Structure formats: structure tokens, C-alpha cells
mmCIF file of C-alpha atoms in Angstrom:
data_model
loop_
_atom_site.group_PDB
_atom_site.id
_atom_site.type_symbol
_atom_site.label_atom_id
_atom_site.label_comp_id
_atom_site.label_asym_id
_atom_site.label_seq_id
_atom_site.Cartn_x
_atom_site.Cartn_y
_atom_site.Cartn_z
ATOM 1 C CA MET A 11 6.973 -9.794 34.664
ATOM 2 C CA ARG A 12 3.358 -9.853 36.701
ATOM 3 C CA ASP A 13 1.812 -12.321 34.285
ATOM 4 C CA ALA A 14 -2.017 -12.063 35.708
ATOM 5 C CA ALA A 15 -1.289 -8.404 33.667
ATOM 6 C CA TRP A 16 -1.133 -10.450 30.493
ATOM 7 C CA GLN A 17 -2.791 -13.267 30.796
ATOM 8 C CA GLU A 18 -6.323 -13.320 27.968
ATOM 9 C CA THR A 19 -9.502 -12.788 29.834
ATOM 10 C CA SER A 20 -12.973 -12.739 28.859
ATOM 11 C CA TRP A 21 -14.230 -9.539 30.538
ATOM 12 C CA LYS A 22 -13.855 -7.069 28.529
ATOM 13 C CA TRP A 23 -12.304 -4.237 31.172
ATOM 14 C CA HIS A 24 -10.375 -2.186 28.307
ATOM 15 C CA GLU A 25 -14.041 -1.421 26.457
ATOM 16 C CA ASN A 26 -15.577 -0.058 29.769
ATOM 17 C CA PRO A 27 -15.160 4.502 29.711
ATOM 18 C CA LYS A 28 -18.560 4.472 30.213
ATOM 19 C CA ALA A 29 -18.750 3.386 33.737
ATOM 20 C CA PHE A 30 -16.889 6.273 35.322
ATOM 21 C CA LEU A 31 -17.634 8.880 33.514
ATOM 22 C CA PRO A 32 -21.153 9.514 36.236
ATOM 23 C CA HIS A 33 -18.344 9.672 38.957
ATOM 24 C CA TYR A 34 -16.911 12.665 36.950
ATOM 25 C CA GLY A 35 -19.791 14.344 36.459
ATOM 26 C CA LEU A 36 -19.372 13.600 32.932
ATOM 27 C CA ASP A 37 -22.297 13.652 30.385
ATOM 28 C CA GLU A 38 -22.782 9.910 30.078
ATOM 29 C CA ASP A 39 -23.731 10.466 26.324
ATOM 30 C CA SER A 40 -20.115 11.725 25.854
ATOM 31 C CA ARG A 41 -18.959 10.565 22.699
ATOM 32 C CA CYS A 42 -15.541 8.184 24.088
ATOM 33 C CA THR A 43 -12.681 7.645 21.301
ATOM 34 C CA LEU A 44 -10.222 5.199 21.660
ATOM 35 C CA LEU A 45 -6.468 6.345 21.895
ATOM 36 C CA SER A 46 -4.223 3.664 22.831
ATOM 37 C CA PHE A 47 -4.317 -0.257 24.150
ATOM 38 C CA SER A 48 -1.543 -1.191 25.110
ATOM 39 C CA GLU A 49 -0.177 -1.110 29.006
ATOM 40 C CA ASN A 50 -3.808 0.456 29.271
ATOM 41 C CA ALA A 51 -6.504 1.753 27.836
ATOM 42 C CA VAL A 52 -6.758 5.584 27.252
ATOM 43 C CA TYR A 53 -9.651 7.454 26.066
ATOM 44 C CA ARG A 54 -10.779 10.896 24.695
ATOM 45 C CA VAL A 55 -13.591 12.145 26.292
ATOM 46 C CA GLU A 56 -15.848 14.410 24.300
ATOM 47 C CA GLY A 57 -18.729 15.698 25.968
ATOM 48 C CA PRO A 58 -21.834 17.549 24.372
ATOM 49 C CA GLY A 59 -20.901 20.953 25.132
ATOM 50 C CA GLY A 60 -17.278 19.792 23.182
ATOM 51 C CA VAL A 61 -15.528 19.897 26.209
ATOM 52 C CA VAL A 62 -12.729 16.789 25.935
ATOM 53 C CA HIS A 63 -10.778 15.249 28.458
ATOM 54 C CA VAL A 64 -8.408 11.878 28.844
ATOM 55 C CA LEU A 65 -9.285 9.158 30.152
ATOM 56 C CA ARG A 66 -7.118 5.929 31.472
ATOM 57 C CA LEU A 67 -8.274 3.277 32.608
ATOM 58 C CA HIS A 68 -5.062 0.955 34.171
ATOM 59 C CA ARG A 69 -4.692 -2.651 32.986
ATOM 60 C CA PRO A 70 -6.019 -5.253 35.856
ATOM 61 C CA HIS A 71 -2.836 -5.827 38.188
ATOM 62 C CA TYR A 72 -0.436 -4.238 36.635
ATOM 63 C CA ARG A 73 0.091 -1.768 37.957
ATOM 64 C CA GLU A 74 -0.991 -1.327 42.844
ATOM 65 C CA ILE A 75 -3.298 1.232 43.798
ATOM 66 C CA ALA A 76 -0.180 2.893 45.761
ATOM 67 C CA GLU A 77 1.862 2.678 42.796
ATOM 68 C CA ILE A 78 -1.319 4.845 40.848
ATOM 69 C CA ARG A 79 -1.422 7.002 43.520
ATOM 70 C CA ALA A 80 2.887 7.499 43.747
ATOM 71 C CA GLU A 81 2.457 8.239 39.830
ATOM 72 C CA ILE A 82 -0.316 11.604 40.765
ATOM 73 C CA THR A 83 1.629 12.756 43.731
ATOM 74 C CA PHE A 84 4.682 12.586 41.751
ATOM 75 C CA ILE A 85 2.560 14.308 38.832
ATOM 76 C CA ASP A 86 0.806 17.073 41.005
ATOM 77 C CA ARG A 87 4.505 17.828 42.309
ATOM 78 C CA LEU A 88 6.269 18.513 39.004
ATOM 79 C CA ILE A 89 3.066 20.987 38.253
ATOM 80 C CA ALA A 90 3.124 22.965 41.562
ATOM 81 C CA ASP A 91 6.754 23.663 41.152
ATOM 82 C CA GLY A 92 6.798 24.591 38.082
ATOM 83 C CA VAL A 93 9.044 21.653 36.289
ATOM 84 C CA LEU A 94 8.025 20.828 33.670
ATOM 85 C CA GLN A 95 4.038 21.277 31.679
ATOM 86 C CA THR A 96 2.159 17.840 32.130
ATOM 87 C CA PRO A 97 -1.831 17.998 32.031
ATOM 88 C CA PRO A 98 -3.409 17.701 35.406
ATOM 89 C CA VAL A 99 -5.161 14.900 36.792
ATOM 90 C CA LEU A 100 -8.428 15.710 37.932
ATOM 91 C CA PRO A 101 -10.592 14.973 40.725
ATOM 92 C CA ALA A 102 -13.708 13.190 40.890
ATOM 93 C CA LEU A 103 -16.781 14.440 42.346
ATOM 94 C CA ASN A 104 -15.604 13.243 45.310
ATOM 95 C CA GLY A 105 -12.512 14.578 45.849
ATOM 96 C CA GLU A 106 -10.236 11.785 44.965
ATOM 97 C CA LYS A 107 -7.666 11.243 41.753
ATOM 98 C CA LEU A 108 -8.508 7.758 41.333
ATOM 99 C CA VAL A 109 -11.194 5.999 40.831
ATOM 100 C CA ILE A 110 -11.807 2.417 41.505
ATOM 101 C CA ILE A 111 -15.500 0.831 40.563
ATOM 102 C CA GLY A 112 -16.208 -3.205 41.211
ATOM 103 C CA SER A 113 -14.044 -5.845 43.270
ATOM 104 C CA GLY A 114 -12.493 -8.915 43.258
ATOM 105 C CA GLU A 115 -11.036 -9.888 39.727
ATOM 106 C CA GLN A 116 -13.124 -7.568 38.341
ATOM 107 C CA GLU A 117 -12.322 -4.637 40.635
ATOM 108 C CA GLN A 118 -10.967 -1.380 37.293
ATOM 109 C CA HIS A 119 -9.238 2.053 38.046
ATOM 110 C CA ALA A 120 -9.326 5.159 35.877
ATOM 111 C CA VAL A 121 -7.689 8.519 36.510
ATOM 112 C CA LEU A 122 -8.868 11.795 34.284
ATOM 113 C CA PHE A 123 -6.563 13.847 33.169
ATOM 114 C CA ARG A 124 -6.883 17.481 31.383
ATOM 115 C CA TYR A 125 -6.668 17.559 28.042
ATOM 116 C CA PHE A 126 -4.022 19.089 26.378
ATOM 117 C CA GLU A 127 -4.206 20.197 22.397
ATOM 118 C CA GLY A 128 -0.734 19.301 20.741
ATOM 119 C CA HIS A 129 0.921 16.572 18.034
ATOM 120 C CA MET A 130 3.855 14.023 18.109
ATOM 121 C CA PRO A 131 6.665 16.302 16.545
ATOM 122 C CA THR A 132 7.715 15.522 13.340
ATOM 123 C CA ALA A 133 10.732 13.768 11.522
ATOM 124 C CA ASP A 134 11.421 17.461 10.002
ATOM 125 C CA GLY A 135 11.860 19.178 13.903
ATOM 126 C CA LEU A 136 13.167 15.699 15.638
ATOM 127 C CA ASP A 137 17.595 18.085 16.234
ATOM 128 C CA ARG A 138 15.486 20.680 17.605
ATOM 129 C CA ASP A 139 12.575 18.224 19.460
ATOM 130 C CA PHE A 140 15.769 16.127 21.221
ATOM 131 C CA PHE A 141 17.427 19.021 21.844
ATOM 132 C CA ARG A 142 14.888 20.960 24.124
ATOM 133 C CA LEU A 143 13.723 17.253 24.834
ATOM 134 C CA GLY A 144 17.012 16.734 26.725
ATOM 135 C CA VAL A 145 16.603 20.300 28.361
ATOM 136 C CA ILE A 146 13.159 19.023 30.301
ATOM 137 C CA SER A 147 14.700 15.364 31.572
ATOM 138 C CA ALA A 148 17.553 17.710 32.519
ATOM 139 C CA ARG A 149 15.839 19.829 34.940
ATOM 140 C CA LEU A 150 13.402 16.863 35.705
ATOM 141 C CA HIS A 151 16.562 15.250 36.927
ATOM 142 C CA ASP A 152 18.186 18.163 38.754
ATOM 143 C CA TYR A 153 14.975 18.198 40.316
ATOM 144 C CA THR A 154 13.767 14.897 41.834
ATOM 145 C CA HIS A 155 17.547 14.752 42.743
ATOM 146 C CA ALA A 156 16.998 18.009 44.504
ATOM 147 C CA ASN A 157 13.684 16.013 46.753
ATOM 148 C CA THR A 158 14.912 13.234 48.391
ATOM 149 C CA ALA A 159 11.636 12.248 49.725
ATOM 150 C CA LEU A 160 10.266 11.576 45.872
ATOM 151 C CA ASN A 161 12.634 8.310 46.701
ATOM 152 C CA SER A 162 10.084 6.668 48.865
ATOM 153 C CA LEU A 163 7.127 7.355 46.386
ATOM 154 C CA GLN A 164 6.246 3.563 45.276
ATOM 155 C CA ARG A 165 6.954 2.794 41.856
ATOM 156 C CA PRO A 166 8.935 0.534 39.522
ATOM 157 C CA GLN A 167 12.614 -0.268 39.597
ATOM 158 C CA TRP A 168 13.632 -0.327 36.217
ATOM 159 C CA THR A 169 16.936 -1.921 36.413
ATOM 160 C CA VAL A 170 18.478 -5.134 34.171
ATOM 161 C CA ALA A 171 16.533 -7.606 36.078
ATOM 162 C CA THR A 172 12.524 -5.683 35.130
ATOM 163 C CA THR A 173 14.064 -4.830 32.089
ATOM 164 C CA ILE A 174 15.891 -7.462 30.259
ATOM 165 C CA GLY A 175 15.700 -10.306 33.024
ATOM 166 C CA GLU A 176 13.806 -13.826 32.575
ATOM 167 C CA GLN A 177 11.093 -11.833 34.889
ATOM 168 C CA ALA A 178 11.088 -8.567 32.893
ATOM 169 C CA MET A 179 8.269 -6.850 33.329
ATOM 170 C CA TRP A 180 7.051 -6.286 30.213
ATOM 171 C CA GLY A 181 7.776 -9.655 28.798
ATOM 172 C CA CYS A 182 11.369 -10.862 28.519
ATOM 173 C CA TRP A 183 13.328 -10.613 24.664
ATOM 174 C CA LYS A 184 14.546 -14.295 24.846
ATOM 175 C CA HIS A 185 10.560 -15.726 24.662
ATOM 176 C CA ASN A 186 10.013 -14.048 21.447
ATOM 177 C CA HIS A 187 9.413 -16.590 19.227
ATOM 178 C CA ALA A 188 10.588 -14.906 16.353
ATOM 179 C CA ILE A 189 14.252 -15.479 17.170
ATOM 180 C CA SER A 190 16.270 -17.558 15.713
ATOM 181 C CA ALA A 191 19.112 -19.647 17.356
ATOM 182 C CA GLU A 192 21.833 -17.324 15.158
ATOM 183 C CA GLN A 193 19.270 -13.980 16.294
ATOM 184 C CA TYR A 194 19.463 -15.399 19.548
ATOM 185 C CA GLN A 195 23.471 -15.935 20.226
ATOM 186 C CA VAL A 196 23.906 -11.842 18.679
ATOM 187 C CA LEU A 197 21.064 -10.377 21.262
ATOM 188 C CA ASP A 198 22.608 -12.923 24.137
ATOM 189 C CA ALA A 199 25.794 -12.066 23.632
ATOM 190 C CA ALA A 200 24.718 -8.013 23.533
ATOM 191 C CA ASP A 201 22.493 -8.462 26.720
ATOM 192 C CA GLN A 202 25.289 -9.841 28.558
ATOM 193 C CA MET A 203 28.010 -6.606 27.406
ATOM 194 C CA VAL A 204 25.510 -5.125 28.757
ATOM 195 C CA ARG A 205 25.174 -6.673 31.736
ATOM 196 C CA ARG A 206 28.651 -6.353 32.500
ATOM 197 C CA ARG A 207 29.042 -2.540 31.732
ATOM 198 C CA LEU A 208 25.727 -1.106 33.499
ATOM 199 C CA ALA A 209 27.303 -3.377 36.997
ATOM 200 C CA ALA A 210 30.594 -1.714 36.282
ATOM 201 C CA TYR A 211 28.718 2.098 35.634
ATOM 202 C CA GLY A 212 26.810 1.314 39.348
ATOM 203 C CA MET A 213 23.336 3.261 40.854
ATOM 204 C CA PRO A 214 25.034 6.171 42.487
ATOM 205 C CA ASP A 215 23.237 8.633 43.572
ATOM 206 C CA ASN A 216 24.266 11.348 40.709
ATOM 207 C CA ARG A 217 23.947 8.729 37.844
ATOM 208 C CA TRP A 218 20.278 7.065 39.387
ATOM 209 C CA GLY A 219 17.082 8.683 40.233
ATOM 210 C CA LEU A 220 13.672 8.691 39.573
ATOM 211 C CA LEU A 221 12.297 9.960 36.193
ATOM 212 C CA HIS A 222 9.781 9.948 33.545
ATOM 213 C CA GLY A 223 10.315 6.377 32.311
ATOM 214 C CA ASP A 224 9.086 6.467 28.823
ATOM 215 C CA MET A 225 9.773 10.061 27.401
ATOM 216 C CA ARG A 226 9.398 8.788 23.823
ATOM 217 C CA LEU A 227 7.722 10.373 20.633
ATOM 218 C CA ALA A 228 4.199 9.412 21.310
ATOM 219 C CA ASN A 229 4.294 10.587 25.057
ATOM 220 C CA ILE A 230 5.347 14.502 23.887
ATOM 221 C CA LEU A 231 2.735 16.945 22.359
ATOM 222 C CA SER A 232 4.282 19.706 21.148
ATOM 223 C CA ASN A 233 2.520 22.929 20.226
ATOM 224 C CA ARG A 234 4.426 26.051 18.581
ATOM 225 C CA GLU A 235 7.159 26.515 21.651
ATOM 226 C CA ASP A 236 5.463 24.458 24.138
ATOM 227 C CA MET A 237 6.077 20.448 24.807
ATOM 228 C CA CYS A 238 3.956 19.010 26.924
ATOM 229 C CA LEU A 239 4.685 15.431 28.594
ATOM 230 C CA ILE A 240 1.637 12.948 29.173
ATOM 231 C CA ASP A 241 1.918 9.556 30.341
ATOM 232 C CA PHE A 242 3.564 9.130 33.341
ATOM 233 C CA ASP A 243 2.649 5.207 33.844
ATOM 234 C CA ASP A 244 6.220 4.092 33.772
ATOM 235 C CA CYS A 245 7.682 6.432 35.594
ATOM 236 C CA GLY A 246 10.348 5.034 38.347
ATOM 237 C CA PHE A 247 13.515 4.604 39.182
ATOM 238 C CA SER A 248 16.672 4.504 36.778
ATOM 239 C CA TRP A 249 19.685 5.762 35.730
ATOM 240 C CA HIS A 250 19.134 8.993 34.114
ATOM 241 C CA MET A 251 20.537 8.454 30.687
ATOM 242 C CA TYR A 252 18.172 5.663 30.299
ATOM 243 C CA GLU A 253 15.770 8.897 29.934
ATOM 244 C CA LEU A 254 17.636 9.798 26.222
ATOM 245 C CA ALA A 255 16.679 5.767 25.199
ATOM 246 C CA CYS A 256 13.126 6.135 26.265
ATOM 247 C CA ALA A 257 13.304 9.152 23.815
ATOM 248 C CA CYS A 258 14.954 6.789 20.846
ATOM 249 C CA THR A 259 12.250 4.304 21.261
ATOM 250 C CA PHE A 260 11.721 2.070 18.030
ATOM 251 C CA ASN A 261 14.522 4.439 16.707
ATOM 252 C CA GLU A 262 17.661 3.176 18.655
ATOM 253 C CA TYR A 263 19.108 2.513 14.683
ATOM 254 C CA ALA A 264 17.419 4.786 12.686
ATOM 255 C CA PRO A 265 19.538 6.811 9.928
ATOM 256 C CA ASP A 266 20.197 9.424 12.226
ATOM 257 C CA ILE A 267 20.352 8.107 15.573
ATOM 258 C CA GLU A 268 23.599 10.073 16.510
ATOM 259 C CA SER A 269 22.638 13.329 15.606
ATOM 260 C CA LEU A 270 19.430 12.981 17.926
ATOM 261 C CA CYS A 271 21.215 11.836 20.588
ATOM 262 C CA SER A 272 23.954 14.703 19.976
ATOM 263 C CA ASN A 273 21.638 17.383 20.629
ATOM 264 C CA TRP A 274 19.364 15.678 24.030
ATOM 265 C CA VAL A 275 23.514 15.815 24.802
ATOM 266 C CA GLN A 276 23.763 19.091 24.154
ATOM 267 C CA GLY A 277 20.264 19.936 25.572
ATOM 268 C CA TYR A 278 20.714 18.146 29.134
ATOM 269 C CA HIS A 279 24.209 19.463 29.454
ATOM 270 C CA SER A 280 23.169 22.379 29.311
ATOM 271 C CA GLN A 281 21.407 22.545 32.313
ATOM 272 C CA ARG A 282 23.513 19.580 33.566
ATOM 273 C CA ALA A 283 26.773 18.248 34.009
ATOM 274 C CA LEU A 284 27.537 14.731 32.097
ATOM 275 C CA ASP A 285 30.926 13.669 32.564
ATOM 276 C CA ASP A 286 32.000 10.815 29.748
ATOM 277 C CA ALA A 287 31.057 7.885 32.105
ATOM 278 C CA ASP A 288 27.360 9.330 31.455
ATOM 279 C CA VAL A 289 28.132 9.658 27.732
ATOM 280 C CA ALA A 290 29.638 6.387 27.245
ATOM 281 C CA MET A 291 27.248 4.580 28.699
ATOM 282 C CA ILE A 292 24.162 6.284 25.874
ATOM 283 C CA PRO A 293 24.626 3.149 23.303
ATOM 284 C CA THR A 294 24.947 0.574 26.144
ATOM 285 C CA LEU A 295 20.853 1.999 27.863
ATOM 286 C CA LEU A 296 19.664 2.042 24.301
ATOM 287 C CA MET A 297 20.414 -0.833 23.511
ATOM 288 C CA LEU A 298 19.059 -2.160 26.530
ATOM 289 C CA ARG A 299 15.624 -0.690 25.979
ATOM 290 C CA ARG A 300 16.006 -2.168 22.663
ATOM 291 C CA LEU A 301 16.553 -5.616 24.222
ATOM 292 C CA LEU A 302 13.451 -4.845 26.748
ATOM 293 C CA MET A 303 11.279 -3.939 23.536
ATOM 294 C CA VAL A 304 12.303 -6.927 21.292
ATOM 295 C CA GLY A 305 10.506 -8.729 24.979
ATOM 296 C CA TRP A 306 7.426 -6.207 24.395
ATOM 297 C CA PHE A 307 6.407 -7.096 21.928
ATOM 298 C CA ALA A 308 6.180 -10.682 22.846
ATOM 299 C CA THR A 309 3.539 -10.133 24.979
ATOM 300 C CA HIS A 310 1.720 -6.805 23.213
ATOM 301 C CA ARG A 311 -0.047 -8.722 20.532
ATOM 302 C CA HIS A 312 -3.171 -6.300 21.105
ATOM 303 C CA SER A 313 -1.775 -3.446 21.037
ATOM 304 C CA THR A 314 -2.243 -1.906 17.231
ATOM 305 C CA GLU A 315 0.916 -0.541 17.587
ATOM 306 C CA ALA A 316 3.049 -3.349 17.620
ATOM 307 C CA GLN A 317 0.991 -4.678 15.100
ATOM 308 C CA ALA A 318 2.634 -1.485 12.981
ATOM 309 C CA LEU A 319 5.618 -1.529 14.114
ATOM 310 C CA GLU A 320 6.921 -5.921 14.676
ATOM 311 C CA GLY A 321 7.483 -6.172 10.879
ATOM 312 C CA GLY A 322 11.632 -6.192 10.811
ATOM 313 C CA PHE A 323 12.150 -5.031 14.683
ATOM 314 C CA VAL A 324 14.227 -8.134 15.538
ATOM 315 C CA GLU A 325 16.105 -8.328 12.055
ATOM 316 C CA THR A 326 16.932 -4.702 12.836
ATOM 317 C CA SER A 327 17.655 -5.124 16.736
ATOM 318 C CA VAL A 328 20.219 -7.812 15.536
ATOM 319 C CA ILE A 329 22.284 -5.545 13.452
ATOM 320 C CA MET A 330 22.013 -2.960 16.392
ATOM 321 C CA ALA A 331 23.748 -5.464 18.749
ATOM 322 C CA LYS A 332 26.144 -6.592 16.259
ATOM 323 C CA ALA A 333 27.213 -2.944 15.873
ATOM 324 C CA TYR A 334 27.121 -2.496 19.267
ATOM 325 C CA LEU A 335 29.051 -5.771 19.784
ATOM 326 C CA SER A 336 31.714 -4.263 17.667
ATOM 327 C CA GLY A 337 31.772 -0.842 19.313
ATOM 328 C CA GLY A 338 30.610 0.968 16.031
ATOM 329 C CA PHE A 339 26.930 2.082 17.667
ATOM 330 C CA LEU A 340 27.310 5.594 18.374
ATOM 331 C CA SER A 341 31.403 5.762 17.758
ATOM 332 C CA GLY A 342 30.896 9.413 17.103
ATOM 333 C CA LEU A 343 28.867 10.538 20.389
ATOM 334 C CA VAL A 344 30.862 8.571 22.500
ATOM 335 C CA SER A 345 35.256 9.624 20.988
ATOM 336 C CA GLY A 346 33.325 13.399 20.759
ATOM 337 C CA ALA A 347 32.452 13.416 24.236
ATOM 338 C CA ALA A 348 35.873 11.838 25.063
ATOM 339 C CA ALA A 349 37.311 14.811 22.593
ATOM 340 C CA ALA A 350 35.716 17.736 24.144
#
């Protein structure tokens, strides 16, 4: 974990959106409404004429300048080649798509996006939406697999070490003080099984590559037939099936999780081949993501989302870990794939 990124500071960097508006030629009287405050601070910016943009203020020390520029390059390529729908990054008055103000410890970075009208998927249509997410994920992975030049982009590697290791990017689950000694034993056993299975699965390029990295429901906007992905801030290199684990974030042990995963797999397989080993690894990658999120709660006390969802998360994670260890987690999905 990059410790400096999570240190409390008296500098209210996340409350500074209006300092960037002149750089984009936006009216300083625009209304700036905070949409989310987690890794970064994201604002809805509405000008006096009703024109809306989305401004992301980057958390200091979280992403390097080269990483942010690589994200912008990735988004530009995806849009230009018609791979998927995502809001474009808009240039500042000087033509740059990354605006930098301040210096030293108070240097600040921002990116402006075109506003996209839509809403987060709702519970009544999730089976259909997960099928569509599987289709989108497969097309994205086909694209990044074929365009090997993208491998040179400076983006995070979502490995075991960076997700659940002692220096994990969002915090290690072992450092969550809400975990009891008994709960720790169960989660640690799941951690060890995840490590063993992923080591055996390996990282060949037909299973590993550049992906969105946070395709959860909060980062999807739907309006009728269109599905738009937002927030590529965590795009990076990982196992392709990790994309599904990200889509299931906070819902890894929901009652309908097997149905959602099955629909995602069907959508993915309609565009791109999956073998039994890929499907068999889905429970492990969902367990990896769940452990990552247990660590995330320990470093994200500032997030309203964390405050709303933390209650009972560790307890449910332990129940999920027990099912994973016994072979009962997503067993129907895995056995169904093998039978097919």
C-alpha cells in the first residue's frame, strides 16, 4: 500500500474543485456537487447554462502522473476504436487532458469528463445486465489481448501481493481491527487457498491482461439499450476473470450470486472462449476480491460508501470463506461448466 495516499492531512485537497474550472474555461459560478469520495473526489459540475461535466480530483500520491496519462490513453483508444462506451476525457484550454496545479506537497491533478446521462443497474434487471457485462468484458479483453502495445502502459498490476498482501494497494485484510481471532483463522485459511490456486492457474496471456479493474455496479450507467462504463482509475493488469469478481463487489455472497455469475459467463462465452479452468477459478477470484474489500474498509473510513456498507461485512465474509474452503461456494457454476 502507498501509505502516503491514506494519511490524514489538514490540506482539504478534495474540497478544491473550483480551482480547476478556469483551466477548462468553465464558469467559476458553476455548481460543484460531490458525487463520490473514495480513492479520489468526483464532482458533478453544472454551469449557469445547465451544461454538466464530471471533474475528478486525484488523491495526492495515489496515482503517478504517468499512470494517469496511461489511463487517459487507454480511454482514448477504446473510444476511437469503438470497443465500448465510456465518457471521453475533455482537454483543458491548453489542450492538455491532465491539469496540474500547485507544487510540492500541495501539487494537485484533475481530469474532466463529458457527462453521460444514465443510472446504476437496478436489482430487477441484474441477470440481463450481468450478461451484457460479460459481453462487454470479453470484447475488452479481446481488444487488449490483440493490441500488445497496450502492455507498455504504466498501470497497476492486480496480483495477489497488491490485492491481499501485507502491502496491498488498498490495505491488507489482516489489518482490519474488526476481525476477531476466530474470524482471522477462517479468513487466513481462505487466503492461503486463494494463493495456492492462483499460483497453479498461472498468468499466461490468454488468462491475464489489461482490464477495467473495477467494473462494479456503481461504475456502470445504463439508459435503455446502452451501457456505459465509467471510472477507469483502477484499470490495470490482472486475470481476465478478475473482471467478474470486480462486478460482484459488495455482492460476492448475495443470494443470487450464482445466477449473476452464470449470466456473466454466458455473455462472455458468447464472444470469447472460456475453458473449464477459467470457470473453476471464478470462486477463487471472488474470494480474492472479498478479502481485498475487507482490507479496503480498514483504509477507507472517509468514504460514505464504506460507512454505509461496513456493518456485517466481516461476518458475511467469514461465512463466504467457510463455503469456499468446503467447496460449496459457486459449486453449481463450476460443476455446470465441467459438465458442459
